XYZ file of C-alpha atoms in Angstrom:
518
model
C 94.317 -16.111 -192.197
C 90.784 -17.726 -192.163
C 88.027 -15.756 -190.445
C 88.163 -16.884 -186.424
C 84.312 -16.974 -186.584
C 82.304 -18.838 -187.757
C 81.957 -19.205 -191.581
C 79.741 -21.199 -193.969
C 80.704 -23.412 -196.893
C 79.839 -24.815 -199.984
C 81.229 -28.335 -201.069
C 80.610 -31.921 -202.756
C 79.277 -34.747 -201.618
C 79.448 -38.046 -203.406
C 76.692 -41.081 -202.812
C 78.395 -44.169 -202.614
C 75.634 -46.594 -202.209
C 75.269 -47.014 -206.004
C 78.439 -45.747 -207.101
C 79.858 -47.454 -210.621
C 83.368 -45.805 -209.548
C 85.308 -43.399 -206.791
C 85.691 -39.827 -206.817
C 89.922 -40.069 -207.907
C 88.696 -41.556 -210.966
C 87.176 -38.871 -212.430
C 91.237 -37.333 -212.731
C 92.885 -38.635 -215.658
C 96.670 -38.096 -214.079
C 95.642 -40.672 -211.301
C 92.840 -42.818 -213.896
C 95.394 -43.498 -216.480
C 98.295 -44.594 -213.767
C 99.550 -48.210 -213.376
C 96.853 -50.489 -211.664
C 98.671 -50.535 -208.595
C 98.359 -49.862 -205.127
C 101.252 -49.913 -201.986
C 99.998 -50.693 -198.764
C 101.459 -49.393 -195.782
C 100.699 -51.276 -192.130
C 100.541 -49.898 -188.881
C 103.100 -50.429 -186.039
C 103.536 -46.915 -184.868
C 107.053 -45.820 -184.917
C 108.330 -49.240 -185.792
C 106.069 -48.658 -189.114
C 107.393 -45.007 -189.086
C 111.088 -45.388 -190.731
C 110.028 -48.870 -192.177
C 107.435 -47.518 -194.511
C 110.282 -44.467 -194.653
C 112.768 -46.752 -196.105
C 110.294 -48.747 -198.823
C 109.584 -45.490 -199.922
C 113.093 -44.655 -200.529
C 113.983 -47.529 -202.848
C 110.727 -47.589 -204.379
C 111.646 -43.819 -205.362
C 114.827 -44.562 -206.191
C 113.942 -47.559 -208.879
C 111.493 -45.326 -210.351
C 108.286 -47.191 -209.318
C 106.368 -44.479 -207.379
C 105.416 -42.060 -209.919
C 103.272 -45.090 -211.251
C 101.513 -46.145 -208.216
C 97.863 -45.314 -208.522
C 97.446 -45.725 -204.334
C 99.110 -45.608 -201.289
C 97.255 -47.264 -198.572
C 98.010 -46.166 -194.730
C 97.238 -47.157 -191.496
C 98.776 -45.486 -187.987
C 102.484 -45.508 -188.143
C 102.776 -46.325 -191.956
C 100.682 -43.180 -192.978
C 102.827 -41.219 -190.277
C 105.156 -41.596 -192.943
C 103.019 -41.395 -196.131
C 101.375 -38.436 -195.190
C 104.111 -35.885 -195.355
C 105.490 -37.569 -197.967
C 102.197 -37.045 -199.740
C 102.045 -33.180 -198.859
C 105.448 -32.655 -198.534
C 106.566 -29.131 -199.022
C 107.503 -27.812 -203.140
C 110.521 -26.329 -201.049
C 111.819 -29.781 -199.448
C 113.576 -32.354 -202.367
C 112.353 -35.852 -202.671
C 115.686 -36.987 -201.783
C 116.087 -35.028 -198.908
C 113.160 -36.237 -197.035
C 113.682 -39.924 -198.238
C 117.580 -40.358 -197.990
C 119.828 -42.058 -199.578
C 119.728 -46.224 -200.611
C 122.992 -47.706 -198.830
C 123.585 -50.976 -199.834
C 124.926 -52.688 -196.203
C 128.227 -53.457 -197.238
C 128.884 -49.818 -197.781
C 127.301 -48.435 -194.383
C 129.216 -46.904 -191.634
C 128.632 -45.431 -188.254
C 128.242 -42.324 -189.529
C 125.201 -43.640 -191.198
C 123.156 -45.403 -188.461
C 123.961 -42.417 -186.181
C 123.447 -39.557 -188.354
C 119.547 -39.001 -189.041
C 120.388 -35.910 -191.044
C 120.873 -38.177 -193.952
C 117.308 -38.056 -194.014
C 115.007 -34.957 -192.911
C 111.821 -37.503 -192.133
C 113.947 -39.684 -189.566
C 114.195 -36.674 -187.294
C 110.495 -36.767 -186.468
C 110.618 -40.697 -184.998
C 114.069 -40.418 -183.524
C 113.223 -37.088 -181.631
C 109.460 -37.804 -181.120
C 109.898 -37.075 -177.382
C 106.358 -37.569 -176.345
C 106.564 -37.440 -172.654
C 107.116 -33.901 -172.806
C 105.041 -32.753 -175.145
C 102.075 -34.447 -173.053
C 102.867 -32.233 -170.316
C 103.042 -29.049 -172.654
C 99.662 -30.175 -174.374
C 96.820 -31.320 -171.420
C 95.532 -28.395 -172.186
C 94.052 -29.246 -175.850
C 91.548 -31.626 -174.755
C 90.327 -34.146 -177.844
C 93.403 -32.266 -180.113
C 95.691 -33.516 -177.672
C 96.954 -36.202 -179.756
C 96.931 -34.651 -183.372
C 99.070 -31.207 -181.272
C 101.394 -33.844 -180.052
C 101.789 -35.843 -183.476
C 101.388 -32.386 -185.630
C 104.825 -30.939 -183.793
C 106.763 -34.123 -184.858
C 105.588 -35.510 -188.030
C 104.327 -32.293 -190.020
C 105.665 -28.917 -188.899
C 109.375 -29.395 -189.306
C 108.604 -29.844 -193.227
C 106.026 -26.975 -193.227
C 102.614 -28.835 -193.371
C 102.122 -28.134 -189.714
C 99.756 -24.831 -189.364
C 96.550 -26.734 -187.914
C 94.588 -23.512 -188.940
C 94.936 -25.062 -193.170
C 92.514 -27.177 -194.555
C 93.340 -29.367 -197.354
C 92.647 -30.804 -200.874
C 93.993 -32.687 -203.524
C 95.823 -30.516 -206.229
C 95.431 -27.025 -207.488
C 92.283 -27.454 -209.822
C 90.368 -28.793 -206.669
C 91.635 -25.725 -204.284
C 90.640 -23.408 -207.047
C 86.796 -24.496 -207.223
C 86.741 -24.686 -203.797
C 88.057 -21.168 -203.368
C 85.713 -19.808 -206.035
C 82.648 -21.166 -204.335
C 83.708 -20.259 -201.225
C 84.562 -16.878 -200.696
C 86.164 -16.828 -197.270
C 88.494 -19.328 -198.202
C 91.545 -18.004 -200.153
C 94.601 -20.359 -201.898
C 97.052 -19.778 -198.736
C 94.176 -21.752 -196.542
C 94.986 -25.067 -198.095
C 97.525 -27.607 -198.129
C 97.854 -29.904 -201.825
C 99.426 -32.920 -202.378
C 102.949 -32.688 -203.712
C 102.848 -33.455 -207.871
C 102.565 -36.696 -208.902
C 101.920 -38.417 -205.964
C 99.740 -41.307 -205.532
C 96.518 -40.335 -204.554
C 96.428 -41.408 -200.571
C 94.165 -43.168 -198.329
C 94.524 -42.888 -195.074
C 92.772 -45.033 -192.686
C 90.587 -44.953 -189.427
C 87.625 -45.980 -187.824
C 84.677 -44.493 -186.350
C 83.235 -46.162 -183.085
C 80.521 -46.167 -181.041
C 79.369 -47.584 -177.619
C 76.548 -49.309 -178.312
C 77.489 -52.548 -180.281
C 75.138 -54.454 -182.563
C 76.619 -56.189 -185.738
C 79.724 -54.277 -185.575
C 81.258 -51.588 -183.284
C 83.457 -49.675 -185.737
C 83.324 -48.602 -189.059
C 85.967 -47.688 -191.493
C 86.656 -44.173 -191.889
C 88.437 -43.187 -194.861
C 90.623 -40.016 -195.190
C 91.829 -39.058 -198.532
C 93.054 -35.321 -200.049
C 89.769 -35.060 -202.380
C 87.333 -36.767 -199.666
C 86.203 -38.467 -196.462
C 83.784 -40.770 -195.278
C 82.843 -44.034 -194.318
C 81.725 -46.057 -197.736
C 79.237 -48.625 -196.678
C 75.511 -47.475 -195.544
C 74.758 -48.474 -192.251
C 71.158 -47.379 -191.670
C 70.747 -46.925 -187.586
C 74.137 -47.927 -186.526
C 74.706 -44.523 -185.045
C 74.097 -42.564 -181.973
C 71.820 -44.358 -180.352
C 70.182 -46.466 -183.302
C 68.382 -43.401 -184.674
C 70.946 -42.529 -187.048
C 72.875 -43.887 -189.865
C 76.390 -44.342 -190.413
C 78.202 -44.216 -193.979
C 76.938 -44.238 -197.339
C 78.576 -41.030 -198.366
C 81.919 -39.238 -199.045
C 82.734 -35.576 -197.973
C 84.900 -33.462 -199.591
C 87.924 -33.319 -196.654
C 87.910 -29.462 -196.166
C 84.446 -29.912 -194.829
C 84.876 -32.856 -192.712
C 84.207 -32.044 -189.002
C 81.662 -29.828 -189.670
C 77.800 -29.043 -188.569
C 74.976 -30.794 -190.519
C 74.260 -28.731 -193.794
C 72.018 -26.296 -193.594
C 70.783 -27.117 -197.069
C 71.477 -30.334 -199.632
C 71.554 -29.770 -203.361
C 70.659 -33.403 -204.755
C 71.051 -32.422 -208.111
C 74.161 -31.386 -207.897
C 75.790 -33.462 -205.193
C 76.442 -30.556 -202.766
C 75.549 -28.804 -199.833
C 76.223 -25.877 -197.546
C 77.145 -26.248 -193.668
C 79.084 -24.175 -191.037
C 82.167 -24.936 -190.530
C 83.959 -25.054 -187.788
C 86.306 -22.046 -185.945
C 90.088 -22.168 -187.528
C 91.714 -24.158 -184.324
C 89.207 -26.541 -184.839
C 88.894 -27.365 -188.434
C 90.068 -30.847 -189.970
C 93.661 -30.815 -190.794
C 96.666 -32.767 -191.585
C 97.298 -33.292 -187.790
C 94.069 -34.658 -187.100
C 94.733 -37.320 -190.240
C 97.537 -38.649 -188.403
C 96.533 -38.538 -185.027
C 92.814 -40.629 -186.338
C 94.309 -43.199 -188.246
C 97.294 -43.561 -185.663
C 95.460 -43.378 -181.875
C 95.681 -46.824 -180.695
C 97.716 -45.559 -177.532
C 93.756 -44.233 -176.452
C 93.615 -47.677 -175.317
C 96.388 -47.467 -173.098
C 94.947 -46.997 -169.473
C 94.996 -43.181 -168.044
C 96.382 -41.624 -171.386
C 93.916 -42.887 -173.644
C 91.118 -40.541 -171.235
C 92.800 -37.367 -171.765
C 92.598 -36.547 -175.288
C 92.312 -38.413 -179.118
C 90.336 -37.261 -181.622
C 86.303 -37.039 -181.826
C 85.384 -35.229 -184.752
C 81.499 -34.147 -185.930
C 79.918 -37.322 -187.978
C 76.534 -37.183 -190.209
C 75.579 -38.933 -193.704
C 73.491 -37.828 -196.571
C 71.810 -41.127 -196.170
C 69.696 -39.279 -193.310
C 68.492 -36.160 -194.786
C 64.669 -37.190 -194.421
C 65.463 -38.505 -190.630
C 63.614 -36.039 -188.674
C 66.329 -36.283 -186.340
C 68.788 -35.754 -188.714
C 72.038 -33.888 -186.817
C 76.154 -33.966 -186.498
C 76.939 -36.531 -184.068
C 80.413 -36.579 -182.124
C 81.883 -39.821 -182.445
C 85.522 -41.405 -181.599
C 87.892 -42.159 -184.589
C 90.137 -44.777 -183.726
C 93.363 -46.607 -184.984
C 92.403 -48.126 -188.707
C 94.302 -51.160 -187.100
C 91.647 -51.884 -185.014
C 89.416 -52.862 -188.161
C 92.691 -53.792 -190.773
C 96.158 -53.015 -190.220
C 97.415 -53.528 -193.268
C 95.344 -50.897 -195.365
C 95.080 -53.866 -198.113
C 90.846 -53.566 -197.906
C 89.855 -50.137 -199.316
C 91.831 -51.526 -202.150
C 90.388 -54.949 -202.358
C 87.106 -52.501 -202.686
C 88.280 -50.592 -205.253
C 89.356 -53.631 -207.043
C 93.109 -52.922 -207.967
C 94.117 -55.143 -209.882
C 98.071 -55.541 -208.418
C 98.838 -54.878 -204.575
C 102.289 -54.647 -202.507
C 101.308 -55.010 -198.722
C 104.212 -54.228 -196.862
C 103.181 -55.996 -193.158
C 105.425 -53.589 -190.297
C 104.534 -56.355 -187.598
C 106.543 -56.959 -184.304
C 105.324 -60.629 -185.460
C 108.586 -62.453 -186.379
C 108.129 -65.184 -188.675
C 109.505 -68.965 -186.278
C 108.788 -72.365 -185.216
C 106.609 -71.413 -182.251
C 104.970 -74.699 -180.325
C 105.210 -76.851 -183.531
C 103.250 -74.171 -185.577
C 104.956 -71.467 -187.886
C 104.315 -68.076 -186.711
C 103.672 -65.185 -188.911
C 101.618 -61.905 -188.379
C 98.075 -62.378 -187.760
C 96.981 -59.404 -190.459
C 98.096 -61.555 -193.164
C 96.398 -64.568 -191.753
C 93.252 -62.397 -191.195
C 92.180 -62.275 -195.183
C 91.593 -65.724 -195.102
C 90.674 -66.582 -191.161
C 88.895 -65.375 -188.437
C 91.797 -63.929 -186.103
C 91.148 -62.384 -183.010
C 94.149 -60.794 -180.849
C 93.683 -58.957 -177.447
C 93.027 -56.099 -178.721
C 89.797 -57.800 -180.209
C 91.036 -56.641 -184.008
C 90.455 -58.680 -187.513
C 87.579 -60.874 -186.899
C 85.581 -58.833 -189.807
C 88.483 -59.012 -192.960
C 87.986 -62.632 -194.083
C 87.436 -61.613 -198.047
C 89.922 -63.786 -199.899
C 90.124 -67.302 -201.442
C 92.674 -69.257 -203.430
C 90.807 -71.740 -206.583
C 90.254 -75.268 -205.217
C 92.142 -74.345 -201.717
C 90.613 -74.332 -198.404
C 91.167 -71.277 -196.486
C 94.043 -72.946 -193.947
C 95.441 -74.598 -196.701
C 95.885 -71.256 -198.146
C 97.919 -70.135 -194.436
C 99.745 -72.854 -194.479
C 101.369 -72.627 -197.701
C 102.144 -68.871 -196.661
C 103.288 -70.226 -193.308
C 105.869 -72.755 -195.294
C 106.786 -70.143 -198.031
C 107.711 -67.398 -195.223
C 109.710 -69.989 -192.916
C 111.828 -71.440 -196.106
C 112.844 -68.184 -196.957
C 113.628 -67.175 -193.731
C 115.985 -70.106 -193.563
C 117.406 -69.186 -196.439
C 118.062 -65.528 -195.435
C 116.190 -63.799 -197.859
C 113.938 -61.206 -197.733
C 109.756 -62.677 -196.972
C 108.243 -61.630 -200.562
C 105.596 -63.562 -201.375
C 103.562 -62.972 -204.325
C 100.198 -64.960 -204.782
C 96.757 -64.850 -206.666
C 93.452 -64.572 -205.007
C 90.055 -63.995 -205.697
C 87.629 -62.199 -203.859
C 84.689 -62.764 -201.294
C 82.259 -60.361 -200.283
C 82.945 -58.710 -197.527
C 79.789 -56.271 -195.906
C 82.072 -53.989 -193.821
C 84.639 -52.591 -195.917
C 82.424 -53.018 -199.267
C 84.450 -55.842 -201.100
C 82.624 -57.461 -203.539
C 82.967 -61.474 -204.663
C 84.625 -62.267 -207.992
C 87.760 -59.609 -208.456
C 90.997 -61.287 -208.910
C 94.027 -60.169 -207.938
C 97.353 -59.992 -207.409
C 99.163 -59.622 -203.547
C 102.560 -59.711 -202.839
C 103.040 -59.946 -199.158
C 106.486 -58.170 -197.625
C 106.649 -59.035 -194.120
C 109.039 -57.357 -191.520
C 112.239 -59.636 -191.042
C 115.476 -59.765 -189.919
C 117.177 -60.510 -193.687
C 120.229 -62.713 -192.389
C 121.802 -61.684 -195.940
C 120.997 -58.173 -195.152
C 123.353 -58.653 -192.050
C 125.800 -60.941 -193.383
C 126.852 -58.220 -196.183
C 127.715 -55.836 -193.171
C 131.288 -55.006 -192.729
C 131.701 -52.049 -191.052
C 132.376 -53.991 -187.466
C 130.618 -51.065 -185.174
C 127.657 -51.132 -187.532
C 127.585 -55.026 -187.595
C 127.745 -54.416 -183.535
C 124.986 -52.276 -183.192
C 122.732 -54.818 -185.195
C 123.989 -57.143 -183.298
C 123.323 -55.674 -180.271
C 119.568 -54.155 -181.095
C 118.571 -57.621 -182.157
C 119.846 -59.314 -178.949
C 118.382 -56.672 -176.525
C 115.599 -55.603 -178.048
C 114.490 -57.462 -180.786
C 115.225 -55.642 -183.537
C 113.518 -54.948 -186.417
C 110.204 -56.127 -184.235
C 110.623 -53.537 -181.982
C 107.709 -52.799 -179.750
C 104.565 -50.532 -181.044
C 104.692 -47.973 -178.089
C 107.084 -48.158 -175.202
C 109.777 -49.558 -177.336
C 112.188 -47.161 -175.084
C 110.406 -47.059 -171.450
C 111.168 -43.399 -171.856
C 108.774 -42.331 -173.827
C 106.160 -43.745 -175.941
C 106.939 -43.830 -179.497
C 110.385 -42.568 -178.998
C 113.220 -44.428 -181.189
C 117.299 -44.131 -180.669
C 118.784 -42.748 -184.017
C 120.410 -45.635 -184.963
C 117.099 -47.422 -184.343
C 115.217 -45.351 -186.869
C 117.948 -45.348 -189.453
C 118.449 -49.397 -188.867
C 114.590 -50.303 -189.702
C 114.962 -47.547 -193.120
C 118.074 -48.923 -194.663
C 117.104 -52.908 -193.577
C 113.575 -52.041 -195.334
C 115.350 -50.087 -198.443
C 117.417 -53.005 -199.114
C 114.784 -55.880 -198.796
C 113.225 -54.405 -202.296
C 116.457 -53.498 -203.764
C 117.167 -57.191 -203.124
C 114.586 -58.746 -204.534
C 114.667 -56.649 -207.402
C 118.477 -57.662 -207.853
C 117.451 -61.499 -207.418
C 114.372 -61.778 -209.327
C 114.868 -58.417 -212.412
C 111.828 -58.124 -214.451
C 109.991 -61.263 -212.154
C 110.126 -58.902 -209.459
C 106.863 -57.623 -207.847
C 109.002 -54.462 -207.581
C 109.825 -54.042 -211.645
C 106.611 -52.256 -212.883
């Protein structure tokens, strides 16, 4: 057990105001991996057992263990983070399930979540009654809610652990720190891709911008970007810095080794230190917005930068973390910054791709690269950062728009692949120039999909879910008026196999031309 008091600690910091690379690069296991990074959108628990079932097939073919990133925001990291911890005792194939192909599914398999461990946690999320069991926990309200359905039934759930990337990290940090001993820390599971989980930190007072990404990773956490005076009041600065994890949430150091990019700070008492369960509830709270709930209890966690060492009023300021959605949804920016080369954004939306009022409809965080979108939750006015050669940016929506509606009509799945190059972009640190490669995957209804069906109760339950409640665009929260992220089992298991087959598809259409055949 840690100590219950008190205790100091020694970790890293990283500058990233000047910074020729990121901390992950400096391990050769993630350095030397493809050039590739999977991007997982929010949604909530329509995200959930979507990103669930991409994961699946993308196992299953082989292509994970040469990701380089996984990008999460809200419901898609509710998947990516256990997947990304998971416990040595729990199989791969045991929390992922098995690939179906639709002609050979039966009732049995849209009814039984056993089939796969991680569809029990959004098909028995239940959280009505955990709200009543946990008004006590006042700003961990939300991360003791999330924590009992998304981490603890495949071990990662003790809120007292810290976390860090792999065993080499856990080791330093242990030998530096001798309160700390190896059964204090969650790692990531071998050979994972290294994670980024998204947030953002607000603040009331609103110049430029209101919120800042925040992001979460095993080896560190912080908001990239320098932002001198954007926080408090206007006497502090935001960003310019990464943290390692373990020590996010924690009192301004005591003392800053510049030399040796490090410093020493008290940390905070065991129930309160940063863990898995406050990952997950950050980067998923956009219910905080929903009236009455949202004043009881998401997460505020202890902010300060390195950047304001020499402020005399340098301190730890408590700040909201919010939904990453609210700043990008689609967790395609921190890799734009990091220039990878080759990205697969898979877009959860409840947006379903029609002929709306003589304009083709398709999810507004696509559209938000190249546009200034606003919604009514006032999200995506800051991504504009990408640009086609000789194509205006609406040109550049438009041909999406067209590409996404022909293939609906055809009943295939909506992959599109295109290349862009990059504009600068001030918030989440993108830089002009860097060109790459996107392939868009955006939640759909794949008539083929449905078509090869032939159990008949199966085929009615599709049927049925589509009809009544709009399936696979279910709704983010409420989806059930029961509860609010609670799914039916065969609503869970429906979005996984639908999103397992549209790659397996694609890769069976296109072979080696596939996005999907790395």
């Amino acid at each position: 057990m840690l100590n219950s008091k008190h205790s100091y600690a020694s970790a890293n910091y990283w500058d990233t105001t000047n910074a020729t690379q990121f901390p992950e690069e400096g391990k050769s296991y993630i350095r030397n991996k493809e050039d590739l990074g999977i991007a997982f959108s929010g949604g909530g628990n329509r995200s959930a057992p979507l990103t669930l079932g991409y994961l699946r097939t993308l196992h299953k073919i082989g292509v994970l263990s040469k990701v380089k990133y996984i990008s999460a925001v809200s419901g898609g990291a509710w998947a990516s983070v256990p997947y990304t911890f998971l416990d040595s005792s729990i199989q791969d194939e045991t929390f992922l399930g098995d690939y179906i192909a639709p002609e050979d599914l039966d009732v049995n398999d849209i009814k039984n979540i056993g089939k796969s461990e991680y569809l029990t946690a959004p098909a028995n999320s239940e959280v009505i009654g955990h709200f009543f069991r946990n008004l006590l926990e006042g700003d961990e309200f939300f991360a003791s809610i999330l924590n009992k359905i998304f981490l603890t039934p495949f071990f990662i759930g003790n809120r007292k652990k810290l976390f860090t990337l792999d065993h080499e990290e856990r080791d330093r940090i242990i030998a530096n720190n001798k309160s700390l001993k190896k059964s204090d820390f969650y790692i990531t599971k071998d050979n994972r891709p290294f994670l980024i989980v998204n947030a953002a930190v607000s603040r009331s007072f609103i110049t430029e911008f209101s919120r800042f990404p925040l992001e979460i990773t095993p080896l560190y956490t912080g908001v990239p970007k320098h932002f001198p005076n954007e926080g408090a009041n206007g006497n502090l600065g935001l960003g310019g810095c990464y943290i390692e994890s373990f020590a996010f949430d924690s009192d301004a150091p005591e003392s800053i080794d510049t030399a040796n990019k490090s410093f020493t700070t008290r940390l905070n008492k065991e129930k309160k230190r940063f863990s898995l369960s406050d990952v997950i509830a950050a980067t998923g709270s956009a219910p905080a917005d929903i009236p009455i709930i949202g004043e009881i209890g998401f997460p505020e966690f202890k902010y300060w930068t390195v950047k304001d060492e020499d402020n005399p009023k340098f301190r730890a300021k408590e700040y909201d973390v919010v939904d990453g959605g609210y700043l990008d949804n689609t967790g395609v920016l921190p890799l734009l910054s990091r220039k990878v080369s080759k990205i697969i954004a898979f877009i959860n939306t409840n947006t379903e791709v029609q002929y709306e009022k003589e304009e083709i409809e398709i999810s507004n965080m696509i559209q938000s690269f190249f546009l200034k979108v606003k919604d009514k939750l006032d999200r995506y006015d800051n991504n504009v950062c990408l640009t086609q050669n000789g194509k205006s940016n609406a040109e550049i929506v438009k041909g999406l728009k067209d590409k996404f509606y022909n293939l609906k009509k055809q009943g295939l799945p909506l992959i599109i692949t295109d290349n862009y190059q990059t504009m600068d972009n001030q918030l989440f640190g993108v830089v002009s120039g860097h060109s790459v490669e996107i392939t868009w995957v955006h939640n759909s209804l794949n008539e083929n999909w449905l078509e090869q069906i032939k159990d008949y109760d199966v085929k009615e339950t599709v049927l049925n879910e589509i009809e009544n409640n709009n399936f696979p665009h279910y709704a983010t929260f409420f989806e059930n008026s029961s509860d609010i992220i609670d799914l039916k089992n065969e609503q869970a298991t429906l979005l996984a196999h639908l999103a397992s087959h549209t790659i397996m598809e694609n890769v069976k259409l296109k072979g080696d031309q596939s996005p999907f055949s790395v």
